[in-house]
Each structure stands twice: as C-alpha cells, then as structure tokens.
Amino acid sequence: MIQHAIDGLLHDTPLEPVSESAVRDHVVSRIAAVRDLATAMGEADDEVELYRTVAAFWLELRFEWQRNNEIMNYQTVMCDHADPRVIVEGAIGSFMLSRLELCLDAVHLDMLTRYAIELLADVRIAPRATESAQ
C-alpha cells in the first residue's frame, strides 16, 4: 500500500535519480522501523508499550513533516518554488502519519499534536526571552 502510494507520487513528481533513490531509501527505513516495532513488541503483554512507542514514532514523523513544511515555505518565499524532493518527502510524511494515526486514540492524537505545536512555539520564543534576561 505504501509502496503503491510512493510510486504514484514519484510518477506525478519526477525527481532526479539520486533524489528518487534517497527518498525511496528513507521510506524503506521508516517502514522497517515500524516493522521492527511490531516484531519486537508483538505479544499481548507488550500492547501498552507498543502503543506508547507508536505514539513516540508518530511524534518523530510529525516533527520531520513539520521541518519539511518549514523548508518548503522558506524555499517558496525565497526562490518562488520548493525543491520537488522536499515536496515528495513532505507528502510521504503526511501519508505515513495518516496511517499511524489509525493506531492512536483521537484524544491522544490531539494531545500529541498540541504538544508538538506548543513545543516548537516555545522554542521560537526562547531566544528572545534569553536575550532579555541577560
């Protein structure tokens, strides 16, 4: 399913061979990470820990997706277009997030989303607060 989505996305957004290979390698490593989780924590006794780890992996992907969006926005403002590789990585990140979200409770997902947004908002404010304290 993910491979089919990636193939379609790469067909719609052609990349240089080196970039396409890098994107595919990145996705394969992300899929392997999810499989490793499922394999390592496949017993019923591991369900709570697996859920917690899936939530942590969702956060990791969410921050990666957010970084891709920041890069795309900056490139669009500065160069009038974003790098197609970054666009594809962002789209793949969105797709993978949507699949992981099926495994998470809506209340927890809302909490994690707020946490991710607030954490980075606090970091953006931090340098000014540090400067005024000195």
GROMACS .gro file of C-alpha atoms in nm:
model
  134
    1MET     CA    1   0.000   0.000   0.000
    2ILE     CA    2   0.272   0.249   0.096
    3GLN     CA    3   0.490   0.141  -0.196
    4HIS     CA    4   0.197   0.196  -0.436
    5ALA     CA    5   0.139   0.545  -0.293
    6ILE     CA    6   0.509   0.630  -0.325
    7ASP     CA    7   0.523   0.505  -0.683
    8GLY     CA    8   0.222   0.722  -0.770
    9LEU     CA    9   0.369   1.025  -0.601
   10LEU     CA   10   0.705   0.982  -0.774
   11HIS     CA   11   0.527   0.938  -1.106
   12ASP     CA   12   0.340   1.266  -1.052
   13THR     CA   13   0.651   1.449  -0.926
   14PRO     CA   14   0.953   1.328  -1.120
   15LEU     CA   15   1.283   1.362  -0.938
   16GLU     CA   16   1.646   1.328  -1.034
   17PRO     CA   17   1.753   0.962  -1.000
   18VAL     CA   18   1.974   1.039  -0.699
   19SER     CA   19   1.690   1.221  -0.520
   20GLU     CA   20   1.439   0.948  -0.604
   21SER     CA   21   1.675   0.685  -0.468
   22ALA     CA   22   1.729   0.886  -0.148
   23VAL     CA   23   1.353   0.926  -0.098
   24ARG     CA   24   1.293   0.555  -0.152
   25ASP     CA   25   1.575   0.464   0.090
   26HIS     CA   26   1.431   0.699   0.351
   27VAL     CA   27   1.083   0.548   0.319
   28VAL     CA   28   1.218   0.194   0.333
   29SER     CA   29   1.399   0.278   0.658
   30ARG     CA   30   1.079   0.426   0.806
   31ILE     CA   31   0.877   0.119   0.708
   32ALA     CA   32   1.148  -0.105   0.855
   33ALA     CA   33   1.127   0.089   1.181
   34VAL     CA   34   0.752   0.024   1.204
   35ARG     CA   35   0.804  -0.343   1.125
   36ASP     CA   36   1.077  -0.364   1.389
   37LEU     CA   37   0.835  -0.221   1.644
   38ALA     CA   38   0.566  -0.471   1.555
   39THR     CA   39   0.811  -0.761   1.561
   40ALA     CA   40   0.980  -0.664   1.886
   41MET     CA   41   0.656  -0.588   2.070
   42GLY     CA   42   0.421  -0.838   1.912
   43GLU     CA   43   0.293  -1.003   2.229
   44ALA     CA   44  -0.031  -0.903   2.401
   45ASP     CA   45   0.169  -0.819   2.716
   46ASP     CA   46   0.355  -0.554   2.516
   47GLU     CA   47   0.042  -0.371   2.398
   48VAL     CA   48   0.076  -0.067   2.627
   49GLU     CA   49   0.444  -0.025   2.548
   50LEU     CA   50   0.382  -0.073   2.176
   51TYR     CA   51   0.109   0.192   2.182
   52ARG     CA   52   0.343   0.433   2.362
   53THR     CA   53   0.619   0.362   2.111
   54VAL     CA   54   0.385   0.413   1.815
   55ALA     CA   55   0.289   0.749   1.969
   56ALA     CA   56   0.658   0.841   2.000
   57PHE     CA   57   0.719   0.737   1.639
   58TRP     CA   58   0.421   0.949   1.532
   59LEU     CA   59   0.580   1.248   1.710
   60GLU     CA   60   0.910   1.181   1.535
   61LEU     CA   61   0.739   1.175   1.196
   62ARG     CA   62   0.532   1.481   1.286
   63PHE     CA   63   0.846   1.684   1.360
   64GLU     CA   64   1.004   1.563   1.037
   65TRP     CA   65   0.689   1.658   0.846
   66GLN     CA   66   0.687   1.999   1.014
   67ARG     CA   67   1.053   2.054   0.919
   68ASN     CA   68   0.973   1.968   0.556
   69ASN     CA   69   0.688   2.221   0.558
   70GLU     CA   70   0.917   2.490   0.701
   71ILE     CA   71   1.172   2.420   0.426
   72MET     CA   72   0.905   2.423   0.153
   73ASN     CA   73   0.763   2.752   0.279
   74TYR     CA   74   1.107   2.914   0.303
   75GLN     CA   75   1.208   2.791  -0.044
   76THR     CA   76   0.882   2.917  -0.192
   77VAL     CA   77   0.929   3.263  -0.041
   78MET     CA   78   1.298   3.289  -0.131
   79CYS     CA   79   1.305   3.107  -0.469
   80ASP     CA   80   0.941   3.112  -0.585
   81HIS     CA   81   0.933   2.731  -0.575
   82ALA     CA   82   1.012   2.444  -0.343
   83ASP     CA   83   1.252   2.159  -0.416
   84PRO     CA   84   1.046   1.869  -0.556
   85ARG     CA   85   1.235   1.624  -0.332
   86VAL     CA   86   1.125   1.815  -0.022
   87ILE     CA   87   0.767   1.826  -0.153
   88VAL     CA   88   0.769   1.449  -0.206
   89GLU     CA   89   0.921   1.386   0.138
   90GLY     CA   90   0.650   1.604   0.295
   91ALA     CA   91   0.374   1.422   0.108
   92ILE     CA   92   0.513   1.083   0.207
   93GLY     CA   93   0.539   1.203   0.565
   94SER     CA   94   0.173   1.307   0.556
   95PHE     CA   95   0.075   0.967   0.421
   96MET     CA   96   0.274   0.779   0.686
   97LEU     CA   97   0.133   0.999   0.962
   98SER     CA   98  -0.220   0.927   0.843
   99ARG     CA   99  -0.152   0.551   0.861
  100LEU     CA  100  -0.008   0.571   1.212
  101GLU     CA  101  -0.298   0.790   1.323
  102LEU     CA  102  -0.527   0.493   1.264
  103CYS     CA  103  -0.349   0.321   1.555
  104LEU     CA  104  -0.388   0.609   1.801
  105ASP     CA  105  -0.686   0.722   2.005
  106ALA     CA  106  -0.823   1.060   1.890
  107VAL     CA  107  -0.776   1.213   2.236
  108HIS     CA  108  -0.411   1.107   2.247
  109LEU     CA  109  -0.355   1.224   1.891
  110ASP     CA  110  -0.498   1.567   1.974
  111MET     CA  111  -0.274   1.585   2.282
  112LEU     CA  112   0.036   1.488   2.080
  113THR     CA  113  -0.046   1.740   1.806
  114ARG     CA  114  -0.086   2.021   2.060
  115TYR     CA  115   0.238   1.917   2.229
  116ALA     CA  116   0.432   1.924   1.901
  117ILE     CA  117   0.298   2.269   1.811
  118GLU     CA  118   0.348   2.417   2.158
  119LEU     CA  119   0.697   2.275   2.197
  120LEU     CA  120   0.819   2.442   1.880
  121ALA     CA  121   0.632   2.764   1.956
  122ASP     CA  122   0.815   2.780   2.290
  123VAL     CA  123   1.148   2.722   2.117
  124ARG     CA  124   1.082   3.007   1.873
  125ILE     CA  125   1.020   3.239   2.166
  126ALA     CA  126   1.311   3.113   2.376
  127PRO     CA  127   1.599   3.312   2.216
  128ARG     CA  128   1.424   3.646   2.272
  129ALA     CA  129   1.339   3.553   2.629
  130THR     CA  130   1.701   3.453   2.690
  131GLU     CA  131   1.833   3.779   2.543
  132SER     CA  132   1.606   3.995   2.759
  133ALA     CA  133   1.706   3.805   3.074
  134GLN     CA  134   2.075   3.889   3.024
   0.00000   0.00000   0.00000
